[in-house]
Structure formats: structure tokens, C-alpha cells
Coordinates of C-alpha atoms in Angstrom, one line a residue:
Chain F
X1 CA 74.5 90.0 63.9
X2 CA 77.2 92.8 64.0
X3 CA 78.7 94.0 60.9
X4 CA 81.8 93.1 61.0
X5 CA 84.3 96.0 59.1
X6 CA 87.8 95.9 58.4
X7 CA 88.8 99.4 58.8
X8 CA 91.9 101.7 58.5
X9 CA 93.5 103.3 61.8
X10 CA 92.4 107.1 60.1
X11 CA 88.7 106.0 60.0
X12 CA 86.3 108.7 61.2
X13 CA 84.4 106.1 63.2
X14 CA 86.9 105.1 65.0
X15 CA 86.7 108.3 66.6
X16 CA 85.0 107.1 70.1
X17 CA 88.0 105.2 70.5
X18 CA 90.8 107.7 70.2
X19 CA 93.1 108.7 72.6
X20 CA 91.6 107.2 75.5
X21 CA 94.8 107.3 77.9
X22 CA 94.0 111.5 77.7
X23 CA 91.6 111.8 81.0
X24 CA 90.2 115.4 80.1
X25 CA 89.5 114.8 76.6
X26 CA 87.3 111.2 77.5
X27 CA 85.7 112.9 80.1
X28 CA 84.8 115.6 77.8
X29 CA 83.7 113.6 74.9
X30 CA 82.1 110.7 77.0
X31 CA 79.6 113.3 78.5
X32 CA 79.0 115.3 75.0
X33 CA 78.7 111.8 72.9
X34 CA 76.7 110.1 75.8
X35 CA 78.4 107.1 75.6
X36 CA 81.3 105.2 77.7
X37 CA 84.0 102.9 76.5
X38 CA 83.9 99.3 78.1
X39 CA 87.5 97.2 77.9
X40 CA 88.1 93.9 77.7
X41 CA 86.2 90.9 76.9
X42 CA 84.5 90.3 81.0
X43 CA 83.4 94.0 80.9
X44 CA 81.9 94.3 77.2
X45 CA 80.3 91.0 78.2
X46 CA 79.0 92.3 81.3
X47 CA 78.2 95.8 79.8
X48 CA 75.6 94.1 77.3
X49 CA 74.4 91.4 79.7
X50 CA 73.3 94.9 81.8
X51 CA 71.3 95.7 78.8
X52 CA 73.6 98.6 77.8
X53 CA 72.9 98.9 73.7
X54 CA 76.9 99.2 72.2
X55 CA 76.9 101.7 69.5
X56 CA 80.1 100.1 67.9
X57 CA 82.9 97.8 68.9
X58 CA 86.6 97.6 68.4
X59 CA 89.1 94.7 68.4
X60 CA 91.2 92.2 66.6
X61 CA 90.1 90.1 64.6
X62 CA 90.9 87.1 67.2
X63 CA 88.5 88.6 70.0
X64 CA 85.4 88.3 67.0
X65 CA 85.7 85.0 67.6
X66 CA 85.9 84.9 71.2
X67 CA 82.8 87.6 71.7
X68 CA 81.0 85.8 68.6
X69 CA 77.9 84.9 70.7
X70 CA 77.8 88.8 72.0
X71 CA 78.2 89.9 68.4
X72 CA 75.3 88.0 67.6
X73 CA 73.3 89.8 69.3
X74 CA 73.5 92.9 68.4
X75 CA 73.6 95.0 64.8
X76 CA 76.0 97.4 66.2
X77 CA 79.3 98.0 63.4
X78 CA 82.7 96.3 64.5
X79 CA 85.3 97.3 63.2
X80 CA 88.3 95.0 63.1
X81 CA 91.9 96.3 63.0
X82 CA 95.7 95.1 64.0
X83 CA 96.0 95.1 68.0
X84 CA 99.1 97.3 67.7
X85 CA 97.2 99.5 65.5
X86 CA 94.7 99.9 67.9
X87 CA 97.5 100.5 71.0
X88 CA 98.6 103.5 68.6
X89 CA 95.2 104.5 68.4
X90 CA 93.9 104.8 71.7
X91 CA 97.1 105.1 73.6
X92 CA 97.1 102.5 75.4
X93 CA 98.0 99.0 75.5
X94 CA 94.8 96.7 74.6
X95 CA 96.2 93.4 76.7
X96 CA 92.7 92.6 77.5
X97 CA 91.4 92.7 73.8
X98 CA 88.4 94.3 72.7
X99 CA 86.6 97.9 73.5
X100 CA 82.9 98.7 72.9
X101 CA 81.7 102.6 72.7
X102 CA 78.5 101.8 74.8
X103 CA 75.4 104.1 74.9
X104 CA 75.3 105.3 78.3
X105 CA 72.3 104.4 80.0
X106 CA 69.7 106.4 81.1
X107 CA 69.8 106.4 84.4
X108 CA 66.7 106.1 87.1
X109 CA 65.7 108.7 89.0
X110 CA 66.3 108.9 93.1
X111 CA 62.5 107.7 93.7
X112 CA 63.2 104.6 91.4
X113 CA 66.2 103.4 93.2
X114 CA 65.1 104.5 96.6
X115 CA 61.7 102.2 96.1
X116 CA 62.2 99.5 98.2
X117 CA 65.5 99.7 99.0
X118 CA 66.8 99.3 102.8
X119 CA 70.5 100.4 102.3
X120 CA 72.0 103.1 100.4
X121 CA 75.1 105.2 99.8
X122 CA 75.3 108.4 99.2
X123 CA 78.6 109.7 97.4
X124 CA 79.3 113.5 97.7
X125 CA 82.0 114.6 95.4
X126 CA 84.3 111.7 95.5
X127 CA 87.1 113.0 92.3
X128 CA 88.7 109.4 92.5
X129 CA 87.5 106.9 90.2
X130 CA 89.4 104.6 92.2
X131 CA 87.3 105.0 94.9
X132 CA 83.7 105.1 93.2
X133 CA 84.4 101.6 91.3
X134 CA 85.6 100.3 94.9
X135 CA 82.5 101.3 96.8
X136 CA 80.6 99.7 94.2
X137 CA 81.9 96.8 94.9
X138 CA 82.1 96.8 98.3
X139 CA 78.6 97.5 98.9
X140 CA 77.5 94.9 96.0
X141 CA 79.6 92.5 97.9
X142 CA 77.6 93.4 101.4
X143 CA 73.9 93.6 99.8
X144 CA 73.8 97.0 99.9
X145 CA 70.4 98.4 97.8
X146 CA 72.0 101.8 95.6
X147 CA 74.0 104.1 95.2
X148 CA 73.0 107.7 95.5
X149 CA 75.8 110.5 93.5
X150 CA 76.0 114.2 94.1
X151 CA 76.0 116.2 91.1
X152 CA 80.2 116.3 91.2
X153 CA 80.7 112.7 91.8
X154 CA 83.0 111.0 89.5
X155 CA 81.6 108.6 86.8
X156 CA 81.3 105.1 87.9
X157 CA 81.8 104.4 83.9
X158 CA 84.7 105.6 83.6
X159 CA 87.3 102.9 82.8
X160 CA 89.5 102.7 86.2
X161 CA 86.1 102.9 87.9
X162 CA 84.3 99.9 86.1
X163 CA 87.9 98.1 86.8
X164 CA 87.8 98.5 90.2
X165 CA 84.1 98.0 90.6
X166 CA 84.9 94.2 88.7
X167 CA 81.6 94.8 86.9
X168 CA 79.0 96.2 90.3
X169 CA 78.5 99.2 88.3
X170 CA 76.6 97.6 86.4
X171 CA 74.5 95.8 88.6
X172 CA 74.0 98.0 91.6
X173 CA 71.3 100.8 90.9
X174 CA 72.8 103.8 90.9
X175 CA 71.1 107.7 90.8
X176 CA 72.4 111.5 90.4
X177 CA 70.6 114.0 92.1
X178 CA 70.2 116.9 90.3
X179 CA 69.2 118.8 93.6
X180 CA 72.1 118.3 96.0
X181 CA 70.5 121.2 98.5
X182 CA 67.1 118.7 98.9
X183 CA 68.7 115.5 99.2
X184 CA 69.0 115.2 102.9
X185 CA 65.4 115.8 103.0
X186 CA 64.4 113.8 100.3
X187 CA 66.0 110.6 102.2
X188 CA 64.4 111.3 105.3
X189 CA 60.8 111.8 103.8
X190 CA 61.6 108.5 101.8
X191 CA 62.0 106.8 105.4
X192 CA 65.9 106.7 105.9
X193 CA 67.9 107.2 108.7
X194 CA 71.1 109.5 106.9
X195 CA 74.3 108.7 108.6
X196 CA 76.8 110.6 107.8
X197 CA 80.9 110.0 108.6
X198 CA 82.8 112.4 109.5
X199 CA 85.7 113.7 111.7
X200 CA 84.1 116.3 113.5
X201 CA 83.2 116.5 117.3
X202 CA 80.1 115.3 118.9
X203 CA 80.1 112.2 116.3
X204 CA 78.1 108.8 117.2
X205 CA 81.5 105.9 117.1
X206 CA 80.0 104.0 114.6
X207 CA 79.2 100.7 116.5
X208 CA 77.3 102.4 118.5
X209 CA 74.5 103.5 115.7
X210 CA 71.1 102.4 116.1
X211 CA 68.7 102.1 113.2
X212 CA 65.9 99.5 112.8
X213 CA 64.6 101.2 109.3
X214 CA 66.2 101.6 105.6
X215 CA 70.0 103.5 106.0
X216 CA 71.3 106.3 104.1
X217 CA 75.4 106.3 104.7
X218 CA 76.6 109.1 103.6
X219 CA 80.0 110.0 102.9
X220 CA 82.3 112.8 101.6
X221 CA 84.9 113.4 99.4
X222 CA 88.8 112.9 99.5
X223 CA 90.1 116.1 100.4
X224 CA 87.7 117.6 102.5
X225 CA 85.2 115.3 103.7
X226 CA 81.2 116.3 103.9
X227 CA 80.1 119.1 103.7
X228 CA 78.8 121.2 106.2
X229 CA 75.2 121.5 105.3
X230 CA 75.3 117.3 105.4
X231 CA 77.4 117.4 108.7
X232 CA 74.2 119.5 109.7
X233 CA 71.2 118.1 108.3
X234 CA 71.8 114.1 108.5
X235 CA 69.7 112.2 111.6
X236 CA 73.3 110.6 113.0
X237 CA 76.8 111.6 112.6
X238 CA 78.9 109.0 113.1
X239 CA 82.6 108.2 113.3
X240 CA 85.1 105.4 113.2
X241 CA 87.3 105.7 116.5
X242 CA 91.2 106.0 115.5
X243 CA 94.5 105.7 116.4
X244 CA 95.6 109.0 117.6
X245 CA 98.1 109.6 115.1
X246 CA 96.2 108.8 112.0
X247 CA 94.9 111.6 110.1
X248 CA 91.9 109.3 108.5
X249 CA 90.8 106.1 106.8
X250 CA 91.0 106.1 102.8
X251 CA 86.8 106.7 101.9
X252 CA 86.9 103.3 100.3
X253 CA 87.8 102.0 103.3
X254 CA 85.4 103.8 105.3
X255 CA 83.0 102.6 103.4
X256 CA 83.7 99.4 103.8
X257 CA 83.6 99.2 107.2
X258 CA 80.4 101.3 108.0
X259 CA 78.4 99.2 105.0
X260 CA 79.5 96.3 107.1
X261 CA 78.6 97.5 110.2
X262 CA 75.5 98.9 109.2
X263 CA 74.5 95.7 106.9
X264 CA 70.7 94.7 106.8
Chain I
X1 CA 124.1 120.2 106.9
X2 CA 123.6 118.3 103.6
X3 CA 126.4 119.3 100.6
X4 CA 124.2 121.0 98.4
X5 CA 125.8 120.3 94.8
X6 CA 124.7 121.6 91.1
X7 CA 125.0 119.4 88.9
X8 CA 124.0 118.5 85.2
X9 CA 121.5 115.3 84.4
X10 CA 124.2 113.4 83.1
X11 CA 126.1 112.9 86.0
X12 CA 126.9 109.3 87.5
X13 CA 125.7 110.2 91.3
X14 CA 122.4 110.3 89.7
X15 CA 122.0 106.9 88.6
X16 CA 119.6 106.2 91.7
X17 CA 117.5 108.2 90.2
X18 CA 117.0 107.4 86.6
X19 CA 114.2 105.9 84.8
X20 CA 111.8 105.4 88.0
X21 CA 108.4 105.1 85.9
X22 CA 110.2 101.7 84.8
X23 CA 108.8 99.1 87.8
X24 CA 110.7 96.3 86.7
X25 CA 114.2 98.4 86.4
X26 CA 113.3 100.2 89.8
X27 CA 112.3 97.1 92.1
X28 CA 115.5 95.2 90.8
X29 CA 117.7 98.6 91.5
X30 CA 116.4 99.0 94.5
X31 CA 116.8 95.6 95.8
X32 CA 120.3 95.6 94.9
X33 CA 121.2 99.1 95.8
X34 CA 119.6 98.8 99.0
X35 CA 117.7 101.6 98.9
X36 CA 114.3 103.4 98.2
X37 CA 112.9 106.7 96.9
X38 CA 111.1 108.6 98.7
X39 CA 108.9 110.8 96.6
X40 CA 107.7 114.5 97.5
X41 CA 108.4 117.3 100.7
X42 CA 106.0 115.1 102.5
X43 CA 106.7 111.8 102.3
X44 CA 111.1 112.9 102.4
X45 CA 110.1 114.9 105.9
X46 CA 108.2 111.5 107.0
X47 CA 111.2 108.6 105.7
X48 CA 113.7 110.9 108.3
X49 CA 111.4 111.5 111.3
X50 CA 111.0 108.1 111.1
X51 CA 114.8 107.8 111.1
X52 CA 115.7 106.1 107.9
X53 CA 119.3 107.4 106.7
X54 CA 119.3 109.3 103.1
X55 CA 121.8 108.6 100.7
X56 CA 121.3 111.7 98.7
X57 CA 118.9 113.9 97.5
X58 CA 117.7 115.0 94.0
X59 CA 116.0 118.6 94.2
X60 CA 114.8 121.8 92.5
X61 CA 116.4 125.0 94.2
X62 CA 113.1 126.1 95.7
X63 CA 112.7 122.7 97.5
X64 CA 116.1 123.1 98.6
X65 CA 115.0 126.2 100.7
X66 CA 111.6 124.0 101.7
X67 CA 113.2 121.4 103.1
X68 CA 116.2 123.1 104.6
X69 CA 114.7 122.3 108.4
X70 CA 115.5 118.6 106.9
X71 CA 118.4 118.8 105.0
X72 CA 120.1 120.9 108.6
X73 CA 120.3 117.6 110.1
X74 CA 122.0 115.3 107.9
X75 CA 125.5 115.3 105.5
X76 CA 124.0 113.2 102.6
X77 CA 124.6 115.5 99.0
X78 CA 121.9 117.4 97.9
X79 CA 121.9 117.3 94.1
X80 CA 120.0 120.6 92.4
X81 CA 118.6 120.3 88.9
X82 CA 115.9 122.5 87.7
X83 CA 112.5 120.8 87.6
X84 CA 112.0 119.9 83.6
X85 CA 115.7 118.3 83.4
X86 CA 114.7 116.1 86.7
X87 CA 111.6 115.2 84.9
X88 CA 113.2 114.2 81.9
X89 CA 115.4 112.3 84.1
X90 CA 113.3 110.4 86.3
X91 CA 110.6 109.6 83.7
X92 CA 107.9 111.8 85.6
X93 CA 106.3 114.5 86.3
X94 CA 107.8 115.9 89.8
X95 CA 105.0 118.2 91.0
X96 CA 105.7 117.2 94.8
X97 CA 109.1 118.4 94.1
X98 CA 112.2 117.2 96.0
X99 CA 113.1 113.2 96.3
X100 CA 115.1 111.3 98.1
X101 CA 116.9 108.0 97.8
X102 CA 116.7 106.3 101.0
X103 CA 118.7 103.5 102.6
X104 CA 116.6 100.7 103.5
X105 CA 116.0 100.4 107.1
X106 CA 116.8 97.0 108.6
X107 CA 113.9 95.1 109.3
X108 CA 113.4 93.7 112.5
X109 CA 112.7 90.0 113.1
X110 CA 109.3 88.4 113.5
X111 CA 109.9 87.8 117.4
X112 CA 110.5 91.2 118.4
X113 CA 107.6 92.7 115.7
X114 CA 104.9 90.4 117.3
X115 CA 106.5 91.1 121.3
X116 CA 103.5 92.8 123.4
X117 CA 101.5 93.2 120.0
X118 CA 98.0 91.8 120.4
X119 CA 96.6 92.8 116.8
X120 CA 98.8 92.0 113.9
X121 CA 98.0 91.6 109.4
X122 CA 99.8 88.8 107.9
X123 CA 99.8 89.3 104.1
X124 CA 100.7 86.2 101.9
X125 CA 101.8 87.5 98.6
X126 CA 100.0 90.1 98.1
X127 CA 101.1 91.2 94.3
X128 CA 99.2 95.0 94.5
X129 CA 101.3 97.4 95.6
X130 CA 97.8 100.0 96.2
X131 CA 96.8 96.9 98.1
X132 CA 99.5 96.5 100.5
X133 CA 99.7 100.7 101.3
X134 CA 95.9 100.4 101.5
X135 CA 96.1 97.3 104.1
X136 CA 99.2 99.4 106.0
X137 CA 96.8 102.6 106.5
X138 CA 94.2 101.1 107.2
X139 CA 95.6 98.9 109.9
X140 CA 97.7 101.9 111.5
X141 CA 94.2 103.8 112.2
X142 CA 92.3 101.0 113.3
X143 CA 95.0 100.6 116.3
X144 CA 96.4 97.5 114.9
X145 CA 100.2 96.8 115.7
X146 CA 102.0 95.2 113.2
X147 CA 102.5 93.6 109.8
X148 CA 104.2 90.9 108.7
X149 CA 104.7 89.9 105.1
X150 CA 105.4 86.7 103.1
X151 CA 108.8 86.3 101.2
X152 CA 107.0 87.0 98.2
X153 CA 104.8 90.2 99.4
X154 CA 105.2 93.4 97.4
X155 CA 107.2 95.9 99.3
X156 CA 105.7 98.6 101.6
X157 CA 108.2 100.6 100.1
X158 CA 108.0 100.6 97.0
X159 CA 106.4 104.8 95.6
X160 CA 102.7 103.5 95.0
X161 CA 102.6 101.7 98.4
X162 CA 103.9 104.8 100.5
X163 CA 102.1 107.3 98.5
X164 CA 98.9 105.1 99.3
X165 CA 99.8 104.4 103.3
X166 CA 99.7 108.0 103.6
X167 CA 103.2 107.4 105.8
X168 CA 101.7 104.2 107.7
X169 CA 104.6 102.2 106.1
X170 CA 106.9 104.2 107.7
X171 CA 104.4 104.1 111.3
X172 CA 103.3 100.5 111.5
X173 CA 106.1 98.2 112.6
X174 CA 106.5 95.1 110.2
X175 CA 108.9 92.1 109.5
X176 CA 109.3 89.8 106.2
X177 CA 109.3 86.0 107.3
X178 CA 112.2 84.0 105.7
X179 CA 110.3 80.8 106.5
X180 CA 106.4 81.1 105.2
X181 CA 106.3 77.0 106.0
X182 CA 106.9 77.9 109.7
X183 CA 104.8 80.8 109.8
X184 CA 101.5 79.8 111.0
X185 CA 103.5 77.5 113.9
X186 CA 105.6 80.6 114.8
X187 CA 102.3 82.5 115.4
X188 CA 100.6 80.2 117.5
X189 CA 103.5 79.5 119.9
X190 CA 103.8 83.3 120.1
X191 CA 100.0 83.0 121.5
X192 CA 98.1 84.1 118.7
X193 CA 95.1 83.3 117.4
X194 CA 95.8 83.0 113.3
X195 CA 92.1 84.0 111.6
X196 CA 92.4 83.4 108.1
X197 CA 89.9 85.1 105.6
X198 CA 88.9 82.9 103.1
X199 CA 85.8 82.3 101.0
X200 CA 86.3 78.3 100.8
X201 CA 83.9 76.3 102.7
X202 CA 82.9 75.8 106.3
X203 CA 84.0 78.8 107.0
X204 CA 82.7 80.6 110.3
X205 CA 81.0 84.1 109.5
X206 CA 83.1 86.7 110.3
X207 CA 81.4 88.2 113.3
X208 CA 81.0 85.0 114.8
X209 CA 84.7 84.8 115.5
X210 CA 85.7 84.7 119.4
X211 CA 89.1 85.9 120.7
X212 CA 90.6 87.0 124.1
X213 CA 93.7 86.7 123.3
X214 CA 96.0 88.2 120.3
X215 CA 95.2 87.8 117.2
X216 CA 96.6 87.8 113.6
X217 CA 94.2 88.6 110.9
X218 CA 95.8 86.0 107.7
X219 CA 94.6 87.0 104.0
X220 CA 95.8 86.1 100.9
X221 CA 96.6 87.2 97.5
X222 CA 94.1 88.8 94.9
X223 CA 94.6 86.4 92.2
X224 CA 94.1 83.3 94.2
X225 CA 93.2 84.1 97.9
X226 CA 95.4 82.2 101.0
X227 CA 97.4 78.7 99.9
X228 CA 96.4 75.2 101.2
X229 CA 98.7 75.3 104.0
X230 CA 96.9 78.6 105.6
X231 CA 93.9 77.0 105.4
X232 CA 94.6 74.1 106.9
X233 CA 96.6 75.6 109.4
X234 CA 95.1 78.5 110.8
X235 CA 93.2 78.3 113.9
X236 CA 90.0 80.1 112.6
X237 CA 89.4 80.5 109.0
X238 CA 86.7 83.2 108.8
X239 CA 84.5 84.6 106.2
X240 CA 82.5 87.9 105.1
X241 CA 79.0 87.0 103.9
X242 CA 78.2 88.6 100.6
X243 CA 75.7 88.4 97.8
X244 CA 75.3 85.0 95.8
X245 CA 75.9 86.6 93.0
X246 CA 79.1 88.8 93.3
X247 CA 82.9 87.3 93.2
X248 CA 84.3 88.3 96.4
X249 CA 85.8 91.8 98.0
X250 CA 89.1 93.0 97.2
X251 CA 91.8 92.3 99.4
X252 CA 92.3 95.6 101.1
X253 CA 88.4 96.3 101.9
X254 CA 88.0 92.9 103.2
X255 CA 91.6 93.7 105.6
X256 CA 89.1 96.7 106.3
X257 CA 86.1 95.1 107.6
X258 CA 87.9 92.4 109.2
X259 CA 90.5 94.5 110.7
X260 CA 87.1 96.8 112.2
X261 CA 85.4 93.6 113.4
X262 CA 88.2 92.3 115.3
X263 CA 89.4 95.4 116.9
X264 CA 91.0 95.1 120.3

């Protein structure tokens, strides 16, 4: 069982949770801490039904009782103060209850989540959390296999990420390459056909992709789409035909449709 | 050419301007006022080639010589405040720059939005204001014609929605229906064939709908998908497979697939 603490708002431990509204100083003290900060009741649920190990938790005292079976569970410290002493502590407004500083996971390497697996995608250098938590879901939703990131992708743990992702980041098996500069080859020798979406010339419309073995889609970030080493080295460049007038989908739409299209 | 006009933050002519971070305030101001803001050079230059009519302007001096192309061609005042006063007024930080508060074009009626269109989005209540400039872009580069919205959609207008469209609000031709009761008969007498996305059962798999004719793609809100009276009314209601075990896709990437699938 958790220990439950009643604590004071100027508590040192309460440090994980301070603050949280300021993106650049999470970000920063996620990665250096190693853990990430789940909110609300569904996603601290969902966080330790993964298997994540909480390090501590924070709420009022009227979500101990509604999370007493998690709490149960665990002999992680909770500390229990007024909910709007916890708004004025981490800056935001804690509608949804109670926050957990998780120990971020360990993650498995490429050949783990590759094993097996028939459809992947690849993110390289999405900034937009946004986008990450919806392509989670999107390809949970469409029985997709993984998720591969490039060393730059943003965090699916990050809060507006798990949000969006309504939990798939923790269920869909996700990698980071270290190596960026050997991933297209990696796939290939791993037995995947890399598709890559772009806007360029000489691109493949998308329904017109032919694969009978495991898919790598591959995809590039907001501003500036792949880069030109993927646009070079994937098996198929493909493209989703467009109005003439529209610059380009959203990559979360993209996405979307190509998982679809290219579904198992 | 616009009056260009100095003035101090406290000045009435401003009022369309103050307090814009305040959703509530700014959706009931703008409903009564008639008018919407349009929010950086961008998205100003975009509201008047698509010919809406500016009731004023709200600048920094060195937008002021940015825009002046735009501000040639219209007599609407030009108020100029320096950048930290207009943030202080607005209730944000301004970092596109110049804003505008736009009248609110007329919307046309149903009839003449669904004349010689074959592929048009129907959005009932859709409460997400991402959602509905996600569903806009989206539809705009997949060739789709039109949109129509139920009384109680959130407004294409509205800064989130824009910013999101990437100017398809202001590209994609769209009516609000007065009467959702009569909607789906409307449709069908206007030869359309209403596919409604649902995830209820006996639902046909979404690529095993058949069309020649026009269609209109029906979804519903995020909270509680389409009503009773869509379901039972629409000609097709359609479905995406997805896992057993995951909820269901959000609104905007199913609009995405389906939108994709049932492409003209």
C-alpha cells in the first residue's frame, strides 16, 4: 500500500510536480530525472496498468479514494494536499484530479519492436506533441505493430501527447534509434518495404503502393518534411494526390490516411 | 488606403480587441459584434483575398509597413500600438504581429453550397475547435467541396480553427443548417448519398461502401459520436475497423481516412 502523506505546498518532494505548465523546464527535468508526469485518474490508471513503476503521486485527498485499488498496489509515497494548493503548485488547473511522477520506462531497442511486427511508423523529427500522441492513436486504432522515433522526435510522454494519444502510448511499442544515418538500412535488412511521404516529384500516389511483406511508413516533420537522405534511401516514395491549391495535409492526417491505406 | 491612427491602449475603438485569450468573452463578442479576428500577416493577407471586409485593424508600426500592399486597398482604420501595450491588451503574445477584426461574411444557404458539389463533410456538433480546422484542411486538399455544419458546430472562424485550416476555412465553401431535423432529407433530395461514420452496430466497413453519385460524408461529435436521428436516417452508416481493444479514432483522423477512401 502507498504511504499516504499529508504534506505542505513548500515540500521538497513535491518537486517533480512543480511548475509543470513551463514546457522548457519539464522537458528539462523530465529527461534529467527520468521520469514523466501522468494526469488524471484514466491516465495514472492506464500508466500503471502498462507496468510503469510511479515513484510518487499527488492529489486530493478525494482522488485516494477513488485510485484506492491503484494505491494498493504500489509502495510508492502520496502525498495529499488542497486541490487549489496543488493548481498553485503546478500551474495549472488539476480538473482531472490526481498526477503521478512515473519512472520512465526503459524503452526496447529497434530489434525488439521490429520482431515480428508487419507495420511500422517511423517518426523523423515531429516538434508537435500534438501530433506524436495523435499518430499513436491513429495507428493503435488501425493495428498498426510500432512506432519507430528519430533521435529529435518529440516525447510521446509528454502530457499533450499522452492526451491526445487517449492512452496508445502506452500500449503501442515504441523505439528511438540512436543511429538515425543506419535506420533506412536497418528496416530494409529487417524485411520492410520503407515508404516514405513526401511532396517531391517522381512520388508513387499512394493507392497505387504495392507491398505484400511488413511496411515501414515513414514520415517527416512539420516544417520541412523528410529529409533528403530518407527521400533517397526508402524502397517507395509515395504521395497523397492534392487539390492544387493546398500546400499539404497536417502529418497527423497523413498518417492517418496512408496507415489506412497501407493496413495489414 | 486605410487611416492609419496612433492611438493609446485605452481607447474605446479598441474594444474588439480586448481580452481575446478569454474564449467565452470572445465567442459571445463576436457573435454579437458580428465579426472575427483574424490573427497574424498571414492569415489578415488570406481573410481579404478571400474578400471578407475589415472593420479595423490593430498593428505594430513595422507591420504597418508589411502589410501596406493590404492596407492600399481598403479605408478601414488602422490602429498602431507598439507590440508589448498590444500584448497587454489582447491577453497574448503577438509574435505574428498585425490583427484584424473582420466582419463576418454572409454565409450562403445549403442549396447553393451543395449546387454542382459531389463531395461534401457534414459536421454535427462538433465541440473542438482543432477538430473542425483539422476536418476544413483536410477536406480542402483531398478535393472535397464543401462543409456544412450543425446549428450547434463550433465556428470555422473562431482563431484555433483558422490557425489549424491553414486558410481552408476561408477556401472551402460551407453553410450552417438552421434546421438539423431536416437535414438528412435535404441531402437526399439534393441527390446525395448521406454516409454516416459511426461505430454502432451493423455497420458496413468502410471500404465496402459503393457510390456513383455525390456523397456527403456525416460524422459526429467527440464526446458522443452522431445522434439517433443520423443513424437512422442516413443512407449508409459506415465504419473504420480498428483493434478490439482501442476506443475509437478521433474525429478529424477518422474525417481523414474516410474523406481519402471516398474520394471522387
Amino acid at each position: 500500500m502507498a504511504h499516504i502523506l499529508r504534506v505542505t505546498s513548500g515540500d521538497d518532494r513535491l518537486r517533480d510536480y512543480t511548475s509543470l505548465r513551463d514546457t522548457s523546464l519539464r522537458k528539462l527535468l523530465e529527461t534529467e530525472r527520468g521520469i514523466y508526469v501522468a494526469e488524471g485518474e484514466k491516465v495514472v490508471r492506464r500508466a500503471m496498468e502498462a507496468g510503469h513503476e510511479p515513484r510518487s503521486f499527488l492529489m486530493a485527498q478525494r482522488w485516494v479514494d477513488a485510485l484506492e485499488d491503484v494505491l494498493a498496489g504500489t509502495d510508492a509515497p502520496c502525498y495529499v494536499l488542497d486541490e487549489d494548493v496543488i493548481e498553485g503548485l503546478t500551474g495549472f488547473h488539476v480538473h482531472r484530479g490526481a498526477l503521478a511522477a512515473m519512472h520512465r520506462p526503459e524503452l526496447p531497442d529497434a530489434a525488439t519492436v521490429l520482431a515480428g511486427a508487419r507495420r511500422v511508423v517511423v517518426l523523423e523529427d515531429l516538434v508537435d506533441h500534438t501530433n506524436v500522441g495523435a499518430v499513436f492513436r491513429t495507428a493503435a486504432a488501425l493495428g498498426w505493430d510500432a512506432v519507430l522515433l528519430s533521435p529529435r522526435c518529440a516525447d510521446p510522454l509528454y502530457r499533450r501527447a499522452i492526451k491526445v494519444a487517449m492512452g496508445a502510448v502506452f500500449r503501442l511499442p515504441y523505439a528511438r534509434l540512436d543511429d538515425w544515418h543506419a535506420a533506412p538500412v536497418l528496416l530494409r535488412e529487417a524485411g520492410f518495404t520503407t515508404v516514405a511521404m513526401t511532396l517531391g516529384d517522381g512520388a508513387v500516389p499512394l493507392d497505387e503502393v504495392r507491398s505484400d511483406g511488413p511496411i515501414a511508413l515513414v514520415v517527416g516533420s512539420e516544417g520541412h518534411g523528410l529529409s533528403p537522405r530518407w527521400e533517397h534511401e526508402s524502397l517507395v516514395r509515395a504521395t497523397i494526390p492534392m487539390s492544387p491549391d493546398i500546400d499539404s495535409l497536417n502529418v497527423a492526417a497523413s498518417v492517418a490516411i496512408a496507415a489506412w491505406e497501407l493496413r495489414a
